[in-house]
mmCIF file of C-alpha atoms and ligand atoms in Angstrom:
data_model
loop_
_atom_site.group_PDB
_atom_site.id
_atom_site.type_symbol
_atom_site.label_atom_id
_atom_site.label_comp_id
_atom_site.label_asym_id
_atom_site.label_seq_id
_atom_site.Cartn_x
_atom_site.Cartn_y
_atom_site.Cartn_z
ATOM 1 C CA MET A 3 83.104 9.070 -46.311
ATOM 2 C CA ALA A 4 83.605 6.766 -43.311
ATOM 3 C CA GLY A 5 80.387 5.729 -41.601
ATOM 4 C CA TYR A 6 78.150 7.929 -43.777
ATOM 5 C CA ARG A 7 74.481 7.059 -43.409
ATOM 6 C CA ALA A 8 72.407 7.811 -46.486
ATOM 7 C CA ALA A 9 69.063 9.596 -46.104
ATOM 8 C CA THR A 10 65.715 7.952 -46.768
ATOM 9 C CA ALA A 11 63.729 9.553 -49.618
ATOM 10 C CA GLU A 12 61.535 11.310 -47.044
ATOM 11 C CA GLN A 13 64.550 12.681 -45.120
ATOM 12 C CA ALA A 14 66.179 13.917 -48.336
ATOM 13 C CA ALA A 15 62.952 15.640 -49.403
ATOM 14 C CA PHE A 16 62.588 17.315 -45.963
ATOM 15 C CA LEU A 17 66.215 18.500 -46.118
ATOM 16 C CA SER A 18 65.761 20.101 -49.524
ATOM 17 C CA GLU A 19 62.644 21.916 -48.296
ATOM 18 C CA LEU A 20 64.567 23.200 -45.262
ATOM 19 C CA LEU A 21 67.354 24.447 -47.541
ATOM 20 C CA ASP A 22 64.844 26.026 -49.978
ATOM 21 C CA HIS A 23 63.293 27.934 -47.076
ATOM 22 C CA ASP A 24 66.730 29.101 -45.810
ATOM 23 C CA LEU A 25 66.025 27.388 -42.496
ATOM 24 C CA LEU A 26 69.206 25.314 -42.778
ATOM 25 C CA LEU A 27 72.225 26.493 -44.796
ATOM 26 C CA GLU A 28 74.402 23.932 -46.561
ATOM 27 C CA THR A 29 78.145 23.886 -45.804
ATOM 28 C CA GLY A 30 79.143 20.997 -48.086
ATOM 29 C CA VAL A 31 79.577 18.514 -45.216
ATOM 30 C CA PRO A 32 76.566 16.339 -44.265
ATOM 31 C CA GLY A 33 75.288 17.036 -40.770
ATOM 32 C CA VAL A 34 77.010 20.437 -40.527
ATOM 33 C CA TYR A 35 74.610 23.280 -41.290
ATOM 34 C CA GLY A 36 74.337 26.975 -40.851
ATOM 35 C CA GLN A 37 71.007 28.171 -39.482
ATOM 36 C CA GLY A 38 68.820 30.866 -41.014
ATOM 37 C CA VAL A 39 67.103 33.600 -39.019
ATOM 38 C CA ASP A 40 63.727 31.849 -38.566
ATOM 39 C CA PHE A 41 65.349 28.576 -37.552
ATOM 40 C CA GLU A 42 67.443 30.367 -34.958
ATOM 41 C CA ARG A 43 64.455 32.377 -33.675
ATOM 42 C CA ALA A 44 62.457 29.195 -33.145
ATOM 43 C CA ARG A 45 65.404 27.345 -31.543
ATOM 44 C CA GLU A 46 66.150 30.209 -29.157
ATOM 45 C CA ALA A 47 62.465 30.587 -28.239
ATOM 46 C CA PHE A 48 62.228 26.891 -27.372
ATOM 47 C CA THR A 49 65.450 27.153 -25.337
ATOM 48 C CA ALA A 50 63.926 30.028 -23.367
ATOM 49 C CA LEU A 51 60.654 28.093 -22.912
ATOM 50 C CA VAL A 52 62.331 25.039 -21.439
ATOM 51 C CA THR A 53 64.554 27.253 -19.273
ATOM 52 C CA ARG A 54 61.412 28.916 -17.863
ATOM 53 C CA ALA A 55 59.883 25.483 -17.243
ATOM 54 C CA ALA A 56 62.910 24.595 -15.074
ATOM 55 C CA GLU A 57 62.575 27.656 -12.810
ATOM 56 C CA PRO A 58 60.748 25.743 -10.013
ATOM 57 C CA ASP A 59 63.839 23.479 -9.733
ATOM 58 C CA HIS A 60 66.093 26.516 -9.107
ATOM 59 C CA PRO A 61 68.913 25.047 -11.184
ATOM 60 C CA GLU A 62 72.379 26.487 -10.897
ATOM 61 C CA SER A 63 73.481 27.684 -14.296
ATOM 62 C CA MET A 64 76.896 26.613 -15.572
ATOM 63 C CA ARG A 65 78.241 27.442 -19.007
ATOM 64 C CA PHE A 66 81.119 25.631 -20.671
ATOM 65 C CA PRO A 67 82.733 26.033 -24.098
ATOM 66 C CA PRO A 68 82.290 23.364 -26.799
ATOM 67 C CA LEU A 69 85.807 22.075 -26.129
ATOM 68 C CA LEU A 70 86.532 19.689 -23.280
ATOM 69 C CA PRO A 71 89.894 18.788 -21.749
ATOM 70 C CA ARG A 72 90.916 15.476 -23.377
ATOM 71 C CA TYR A 73 91.572 14.171 -19.867
ATOM 72 C CA GLN A 74 87.811 14.074 -19.175
ATOM 73 C CA ILE A 75 86.893 11.599 -21.937
ATOM 74 C CA GLU A 76 89.993 9.585 -21.016
ATOM 75 C CA THR A 77 88.528 9.322 -17.506
ATOM 76 C CA ASN A 78 84.724 9.232 -17.765
ATOM 77 C CA GLY A 79 84.236 6.109 -19.896
ATOM 78 C CA TYR A 80 83.295 7.885 -23.148
ATOM 79 C CA LEU A 81 86.087 6.260 -25.166
ATOM 80 C CA ALA A 82 85.075 2.794 -23.983
ATOM 81 C CA SER A 83 81.453 3.306 -24.988
ATOM 82 C CA PHE A 84 81.562 5.734 -27.934
ATOM 83 C CA PRO A 85 85.052 5.736 -29.547
ATOM 84 C CA HIS A 86 83.330 6.058 -32.951
ATOM 85 C CA LEU A 87 81.568 9.317 -32.047
ATOM 86 C CA ALA A 88 84.452 11.243 -30.452
ATOM 87 C CA GLY A 89 86.161 14.161 -32.159
ATOM 88 C CA SER A 90 89.642 15.253 -31.058
ATOM 89 C CA VAL A 91 91.440 18.527 -31.740
ATOM 90 C CA PHE A 92 94.797 18.225 -33.513
ATOM 91 C CA SER A 93 97.145 21.055 -34.387
ATOM 92 C CA PHE A 94 100.568 21.799 -35.838
ATOM 93 C CA ASP A 95 103.726 22.010 -33.781
ATOM 94 C CA GLY A 96 106.560 21.344 -36.240
ATOM 95 C CA SER A 97 109.424 22.911 -38.141
ATOM 96 C CA ASP A 98 109.458 25.385 -41.049
ATOM 97 C CA ALA A 99 110.047 22.535 -43.491
ATOM 98 C CA GLU A 100 107.151 20.545 -42.058
ATOM 99 C CA ALA A 101 104.908 23.601 -42.283
ATOM 100 C CA LEU A 102 105.691 23.879 -45.995
ATOM 101 C CA GLU A 103 105.005 20.174 -46.465
ATOM 102 C CA LEU A 104 101.696 20.462 -44.601
ATOM 103 C CA GLU A 105 100.575 23.381 -46.726
ATOM 104 C CA ALA A 106 101.603 21.638 -49.956
ATOM 105 C CA ARG A 107 99.742 18.437 -49.096
ATOM 106 C CA ALA A 108 96.684 20.356 -47.917
ATOM 107 C CA GLY A 109 96.722 22.448 -51.100
ATOM 108 C CA ARG A 110 96.517 19.213 -53.098
ATOM 109 C CA HIS A 111 93.766 17.948 -50.715
ATOM 110 C CA GLU A 112 95.958 14.995 -49.769
ATOM 111 C CA ASP A 113 96.240 13.495 -46.283
ATOM 112 C CA TRP A 114 98.083 15.996 -44.033
ATOM 113 C CA SER A 115 97.062 14.407 -40.720
ATOM 114 C CA GLY A 116 100.571 12.979 -40.149
ATOM 115 C CA LEU A 117 101.911 16.518 -39.805
ATOM 116 C CA GLN A 118 99.623 17.364 -36.916
ATOM 117 C CA SER A 119 99.618 16.155 -33.339
ATOM 118 C CA MET A 120 97.027 15.785 -30.618
ATOM 119 C CA THR A 121 96.244 18.784 -28.411
ATOM 120 C CA ASP A 122 94.827 18.614 -24.880
ATOM 121 C CA LEU A 123 91.311 19.181 -26.236
ATOM 122 C CA VAL A 124 88.423 17.188 -27.637
ATOM 123 C CA VAL A 125 85.130 18.501 -28.984
ATOM 124 C CA LEU A 126 82.413 18.359 -26.328
ATOM 125 C CA PRO A 127 80.215 15.260 -26.919
ATOM 126 C CA ALA A 128 77.488 15.892 -24.281
ATOM 127 C CA ALA A 129 76.553 19.098 -22.497
ATOM 128 C CA CYS A 130 76.650 17.483 -19.046
ATOM 129 C CA TYR A 131 80.242 16.179 -19.162
ATOM 130 C CA PRO A 132 82.021 19.271 -17.760
ATOM 131 C CA VAL A 133 79.540 19.456 -14.870
ATOM 132 C CA TYR A 134 80.685 16.333 -12.952
ATOM 133 C CA PRO A 135 84.356 17.323 -12.433
ATOM 134 C CA GLU A 136 83.190 20.817 -11.457
ATOM 135 C CA ILE A 137 80.819 19.461 -8.783
ATOM 136 C CA ALA A 138 83.508 17.014 -7.595
ATOM 137 C CA LYS A 139 85.827 19.951 -6.792
ATOM 138 C CA ARG A 140 83.355 21.229 -4.178
ATOM 139 C CA GLY A 141 83.655 18.266 -1.836
ATOM 140 C CA SER A 142 80.475 16.585 -0.582
ATOM 141 C CA LEU A 143 77.050 17.618 -1.894
ATOM 142 C CA PRO A 144 74.617 19.885 -0.043
ATOM 143 C CA ALA A 145 71.661 18.138 1.682
ATOM 144 C CA HIS A 146 69.335 18.026 -1.335
ATOM 145 C CA GLY A 147 72.051 17.597 -3.919
ATOM 146 C CA VAL A 148 72.371 19.926 -6.895
ATOM 147 C CA THR A 149 70.546 20.627 -10.135
ATOM 148 C CA VAL A 150 72.545 22.224 -12.936
ATOM 149 C CA ASP A 151 71.330 23.935 -16.097
ATOM 150 C CA THR A 152 74.023 23.701 -18.813
ATOM 151 C CA GLY A 153 72.293 26.171 -21.130
ATOM 152 C CA SER A 154 72.374 25.592 -24.851
ATOM 153 C CA SER A 155 75.754 24.052 -25.595
ATOM 154 C CA TRP A 156 77.328 23.041 -28.937
ATOM 155 C CA VAL A 157 78.201 19.338 -29.001
ATOM 156 C CA PHE A 158 79.890 17.186 -31.647
ATOM 157 C CA ARG A 159 79.314 13.587 -32.720
ATOM 158 C CA ASN A 160 81.087 11.917 -35.620
ATOM 159 C CA GLU A 161 77.970 10.603 -37.342
ATOM 160 C CA ALA A 162 77.713 12.103 -40.824
ATOM 161 C CA SER A 163 74.276 11.468 -42.268
ATOM 162 C CA GLY A 164 71.977 12.706 -45.003
ATOM 163 C CA ASP A 165 69.131 12.815 -42.457
ATOM 164 C CA PRO A 166 68.711 16.470 -41.427
ATOM 165 C CA ALA A 167 67.830 15.215 -37.903
ATOM 166 C CA ARG A 168 71.228 13.537 -37.513
ATOM 167 C CA MET A 169 73.784 16.320 -37.300
ATOM 168 C CA GLN A 170 77.465 16.212 -36.436
ATOM 169 C CA ILE A 171 77.298 19.440 -34.485
ATOM 170 C CA PHE A 172 74.188 20.656 -32.695
ATOM 171 C CA HIS A 173 72.966 22.334 -29.521
ATOM 172 C CA MET A 174 72.150 20.305 -26.449
ATOM 173 C CA LEU A 175 70.611 21.741 -23.295
ATOM 174 C CA GLU A 176 70.746 19.564 -20.213
ATOM 175 C CA PHE A 177 69.446 19.626 -16.679
ATOM 176 C CA VAL A 178 71.703 17.517 -14.535
ATOM 177 C CA ARG A 179 70.574 16.206 -11.148
ATOM 178 C CA ILE A 180 73.133 14.964 -8.646
ATOM 179 C CA GLY A 181 72.014 13.640 -5.281
ATOM 180 C CA ASP A 182 70.317 10.857 -3.424
ATOM 181 C CA PRO A 183 69.319 7.910 -5.727
ATOM 182 C CA ASP A 184 65.565 8.351 -5.057
ATOM 183 C CA GLU A 185 65.688 12.082 -5.744
ATOM 184 C CA VAL A 186 67.550 11.535 -9.012
ATOM 185 C CA ALA A 187 65.117 8.851 -10.224
ATOM 186 C CA ALA A 188 62.143 11.060 -9.298
ATOM 187 C CA PHE A 189 63.688 14.047 -11.110
ATOM 188 C CA ARG A 190 64.138 12.008 -14.270
ATOM 189 C CA ASP A 191 60.562 10.706 -14.209
ATOM 190 C CA ASP A 192 59.074 14.091 -13.365
ATOM 191 C CA TRP A 193 60.889 15.717 -16.311
ATOM 192 C CA LEU A 194 59.715 12.973 -18.656
ATOM 193 C CA ARG A 195 56.108 13.901 -17.792
ATOM 194 C CA ARG A 196 56.673 17.663 -17.812
ATOM 195 C CA THR A 197 58.472 17.581 -21.145
ATOM 196 C CA SER A 198 55.664 15.704 -22.917
ATOM 197 C CA GLY A 199 53.369 18.614 -21.995
ATOM 198 C CA ILE A 200 55.854 21.214 -23.243
ATOM 199 C CA PHE A 201 56.172 19.468 -26.613
ATOM 200 C CA GLN A 202 52.397 19.183 -26.942
ATOM 201 C CA ARG A 203 52.028 22.931 -26.387
ATOM 202 C CA VAL A 204 54.415 23.728 -29.254
ATOM 203 C CA GLY A 205 52.531 21.419 -31.610
ATOM 204 C CA ILE A 206 54.816 18.346 -31.448
ATOM 205 C CA THR A 207 53.199 14.940 -30.947
ATOM 206 C CA VAL A 208 55.534 12.705 -28.933
ATOM 207 C CA GLU A 209 55.723 9.131 -27.707
ATOM 208 C CA SER A 210 57.817 7.941 -24.785
ATOM 209 C CA GLU A 211 60.150 4.997 -25.459
ATOM 210 C CA LEU A 212 62.590 2.930 -23.489
ATOM 211 C CA ALA A 213 65.941 3.558 -25.203
ATOM 212 C CA THR A 214 69.628 2.652 -25.288
ATOM 213 C CA ASP A 215 72.743 4.631 -26.133
ATOM 214 C CA PRO A 216 74.596 3.821 -29.393
ATOM 215 C CA PHE A 217 77.360 1.880 -27.590
ATOM 216 C CA PHE A 218 80.237 0.651 -29.742
ATOM 217 C CA GLY A 219 81.011 -2.964 -30.629
ATOM 218 C CA ARG A 220 80.374 -6.311 -28.998
ATOM 219 C CA ALA A 221 80.862 -5.101 -25.422
ATOM 220 C CA GLY A 222 78.464 -2.295 -26.308
ATOM 221 C CA ARG A 223 75.646 -4.733 -27.037
ATOM 222 C CA MET A 224 75.948 -5.971 -23.443
ATOM 223 C CA LEU A 225 75.911 -2.413 -22.104
ATOM 224 C CA ALA A 226 72.816 -1.625 -24.159
ATOM 225 C CA ALA A 227 71.004 -4.772 -22.977
ATOM 226 C CA ASN A 228 71.789 -3.886 -19.371
ATOM 227 C CA GLN A 229 70.681 -0.270 -19.864
ATOM 228 C CA ARG A 230 67.384 -1.457 -21.302
ATOM 229 C CA ALA A 231 66.793 -4.114 -18.625
ATOM 230 C CA GLN A 232 67.294 -1.533 -15.872
ATOM 231 C CA GLU A 233 65.201 1.102 -17.713
ATOM 232 C CA LEU A 234 67.977 3.684 -17.402
ATOM 233 C CA LYS A 235 67.181 5.688 -20.538
ATOM 234 C CA PHE A 236 63.908 6.994 -21.936
ATOM 235 C CA GLU A 237 63.425 9.125 -25.012
ATOM 236 C CA LEU A 238 60.599 11.232 -26.338
ATOM 237 C CA VAL A 239 60.373 10.567 -30.045
ATOM 238 C CA ALA A 240 58.627 12.649 -32.697
ATOM 239 C CA GLN A 241 58.266 12.920 -36.447
ATOM 240 C CA VAL A 242 61.314 14.806 -37.799
ATOM 241 C CA GLY A 243 62.941 13.517 -40.999
ATOM 242 C CA GLY A 244 60.838 10.345 -41.003
ATOM 243 C CA PRO A 245 59.531 7.830 -41.758
ATOM 244 C CA ASP A 246 60.537 6.494 -38.323
ATOM 245 C CA PRO A 247 60.225 8.873 -35.370
ATOM 246 C CA THR A 248 63.422 10.411 -33.945
ATOM 247 C CA ALA A 249 64.457 11.072 -30.331
ATOM 248 C CA ILE A 250 64.142 14.772 -29.565
ATOM 249 C CA ALA A 251 64.868 14.537 -25.832
ATOM 250 C CA SER A 252 66.502 11.933 -23.573
ATOM 251 C CA PHE A 253 66.010 11.161 -19.890
ATOM 252 C CA ASN A 254 68.995 9.362 -18.443
ATOM 253 C CA TYR A 255 69.682 7.745 -15.097
ATOM 254 C CA HIS A 256 73.432 7.057 -14.813
ATOM 255 C CA GLN A 257 73.257 5.538 -11.294
ATOM 256 C CA ASP A 258 76.760 5.845 -9.767
ATOM 257 C CA HIS A 259 78.708 5.852 -13.070
ATOM 258 C CA PHE A 260 79.951 9.462 -12.855
ATOM 259 C CA THR A 261 79.935 9.803 -9.077
ATOM 260 C CA LEU A 262 82.269 6.807 -8.593
ATOM 261 C CA ILE A 263 84.649 8.063 -11.300
ATOM 262 C CA TYR A 264 84.749 11.592 -9.903
ATOM 263 C CA GLY A 265 84.338 10.725 -6.220
ATOM 264 C CA ILE A 266 81.114 12.675 -5.598
ATOM 265 C CA ASP A 267 79.629 11.764 -2.216
ATOM 266 C CA LEU A 268 76.417 12.555 -0.385
ATOM 267 C CA GLU A 269 76.561 14.803 2.643
ATOM 268 C CA GLY A 270 77.365 12.549 5.593
ATOM 269 C CA GLY A 271 78.773 9.800 3.337
ATOM 270 C CA GLY A 272 77.313 7.445 0.758
ATOM 271 C CA VAL A 273 77.696 7.553 -2.997
ATOM 272 C CA ALA A 274 75.495 9.982 -4.868
ATOM 273 C CA HIS A 275 73.758 9.173 -8.146
ATOM 274 C CA THR A 276 73.314 11.326 -11.276
ATOM 275 C CA GLY A 277 70.757 11.718 -13.994
ATOM 276 C CA CYS A 278 70.312 14.119 -16.870
ATOM 277 C CA VAL A 279 67.552 15.404 -19.087
ATOM 278 C CA ALA A 280 68.937 16.282 -22.523
ATOM 279 C CA PHE A 281 67.145 18.380 -25.147
ATOM 280 C CA GLY A 282 68.406 18.087 -28.740
ATOM 281 C CA LEU A 283 67.545 21.642 -29.749
ATOM 282 C CA GLU A 284 67.974 21.279 -33.529
ATOM 283 C CA ARG A 285 65.840 18.135 -33.622
ATOM 284 C CA ILE A 286 63.167 19.876 -31.550
ATOM 285 C CA THR A 287 63.264 22.890 -33.860
ATOM 286 C CA LEU A 288 63.023 20.639 -36.921
ATOM 287 C CA ALA A 289 60.085 18.803 -35.312
ATOM 288 C CA MET A 290 58.349 22.172 -34.739
ATOM 289 C CA PHE A 291 58.832 23.127 -38.412
ATOM 290 C CA ARG A 292 57.645 19.690 -39.491
ATOM 291 C CA ALA A 293 54.519 19.934 -37.331
ATOM 292 C CA ASN A 294 53.646 23.623 -37.765
ATOM 293 C CA GLY A 295 54.840 24.235 -41.316
ATOM 294 C CA LEU A 296 58.001 25.726 -42.811
ATOM 295 C CA GLU A 297 56.757 29.336 -42.675
ATOM 296 C CA LEU A 298 57.328 30.620 -39.160
ATOM 297 C CA ARG A 299 54.936 33.555 -39.662
ATOM 298 C CA ARG A 300 52.094 31.090 -40.301
ATOM 299 C CA TRP A 301 52.540 29.044 -37.120
ATOM 300 C CA PRO A 302 49.404 28.601 -34.972
ATOM 301 C CA VAL A 303 48.763 31.488 -32.560
ATOM 302 C CA ASP A 304 48.699 29.242 -29.486
ATOM 303 C CA VAL A 305 52.094 27.763 -30.400
ATOM 304 C CA CYS A 306 53.528 31.275 -30.844
ATOM 305 C CA ALA A 307 52.011 32.338 -27.520
ATOM 306 C CA GLU A 308 53.944 29.527 -25.802
ATOM 307 C CA LEU A 309 57.195 30.384 -27.549
ATOM 308 C CA TRP A 310 56.946 34.180 -27.371
ATOM 309 C CA PRO A 311 54.816 34.903 -24.270
HETATM 310 P P1 LIG B 408 74.696 11.075 -21.708
HETATM 311 O O1 LIG B 408 73.909 10.261 -20.758
HETATM 312 O O2 LIG B 408 75.904 10.402 -22.225
HETATM 313 O O3 LIG B 408 74.926 12.439 -21.204
HETATM 314 P P2 LIG B 408 72.819 12.360 -23.420
HETATM 315 O O4 LIG B 408 71.451 12.066 -22.990
HETATM 316 O O5 LIG B 408 73.422 13.633 -23.012
HETATM 317 O O6 LIG B 408 73.779 11.168 -23.012
HETATM 318 P P3 LIG B 408 71.933 11.559 -26.009
HETATM 319 O O7 LIG B 408 70.779 10.912 -25.353
HETATM 320 O O8 LIG B 408 72.777 10.724 -26.890
HETATM 321 O O9 LIG B 408 72.912 12.231 -24.982
HETATM 322 O O10 LIG B 408 71.485 12.846 -26.807
HETATM 323 C C1 LIG B 408 70.608 13.791 -26.230
HETATM 324 C C2 LIG B 408 69.696 14.368 -27.277
HETATM 325 O O11 LIG B 408 70.506 15.017 -28.263
HETATM 326 C C3 LIG B 408 68.879 13.353 -28.049
HETATM 327 O O12 LIG B 408 67.659 13.074 -27.415
HETATM 328 C C4 LIG B 408 68.661 14.076 -29.363
HETATM 329 O O13 LIG B 408 67.545 14.938 -29.273
HETATM 330 C C5 LIG B 408 69.896 14.908 -29.534
HETATM 331 N N1 LIG B 408 70.829 14.277 -30.488
HETATM 332 C C6 LIG B 408 71.591 13.195 -30.292
HETATM 333 N N2 LIG B 408 72.325 12.917 -31.386
HETATM 334 C C7 LIG B 408 72.010 13.863 -32.307
HETATM 335 C C8 LIG B 408 72.440 14.152 -33.648
HETATM 336 N N3 LIG B 408 73.348 13.403 -34.251
HETATM 337 N N4 LIG B 408 71.921 15.234 -34.269
HETATM 338 C C9 LIG B 408 71.019 16.015 -33.665
HETATM 339 N N5 LIG B 408 70.567 15.793 -32.410
HETATM 340 C C10 LIG B 408 71.057 14.743 -31.736
HETATM 341 ZN ZN1 LIG B 409 73.878 14.056 -20.092
#
């Protein structure tokens, strides 16, 4: 399997416990799991908790499907930075004879990719991506910019791994801030503080770390160095699969990357900036099970009171 990352002994042991407890359900492909009832209950409760925590920001809610027009990743820089993580949707548009050939090859589990062609869709790689073109359509921003809540959105990344914390498809919830550079930076820093408190209250011990995105290739090493030097990305890391801690939430300041591409301006002129706070909901849920035990009904009362007020 291309790019498969093997699990550490500790990650493999955690995964088998999760499967034994019917928290995750195996599909046969690493990083693609079904979710049992208790896992989903905990994930949805955390989603609701963080949504409540955002109420003072009065975010506008926007919901998008887990498919994105291919045009967007052709435009927004994703393919330059993360060509290795992208997933594209292909389908069949051929003749009767080609359909028979496709079925025959597929039936023998041979390569049938040559009989399919690219559609206009890719699988959504980050919950915030559909937000920028939507905001751009409105013309210039209102005086204090906008804050958007993407809700819990399925996203895909081509990174098969035996580590239960590294999935290929998972839920991401983002709060996206678009506005004046100072407001965006303050939003990012404020959420970093607020989120540490939220994690503490559901039993997860976190550390804040300066981070970089997994940029591709040689040019990517430059991008990562620049991102680190300018302190554009922070992560809260926690014990999930172990032994090293894993990022369960990210706090990103994109500066004018998206606003220049999409032409999003401040009211009265001037380029706006963007930032996003991204919650990896499966990793957070796994961290809660790791910290509070694999039996949901035995979780500490104060943790349950936070999740199910
Ligand atoms: P962008 O600035 O491009 O929008 P982002 O902040 O939305 O980036 P990441 O920081 O890469 O995206 O991911 C956000 C969160 O999603 C991470 O903090 C992590 O919790 C979760 N996550 C990322 N990759 C995986 C994965 N393979 N499996 C499970 N969760 C993941
Ligand atoms: Zn984002």
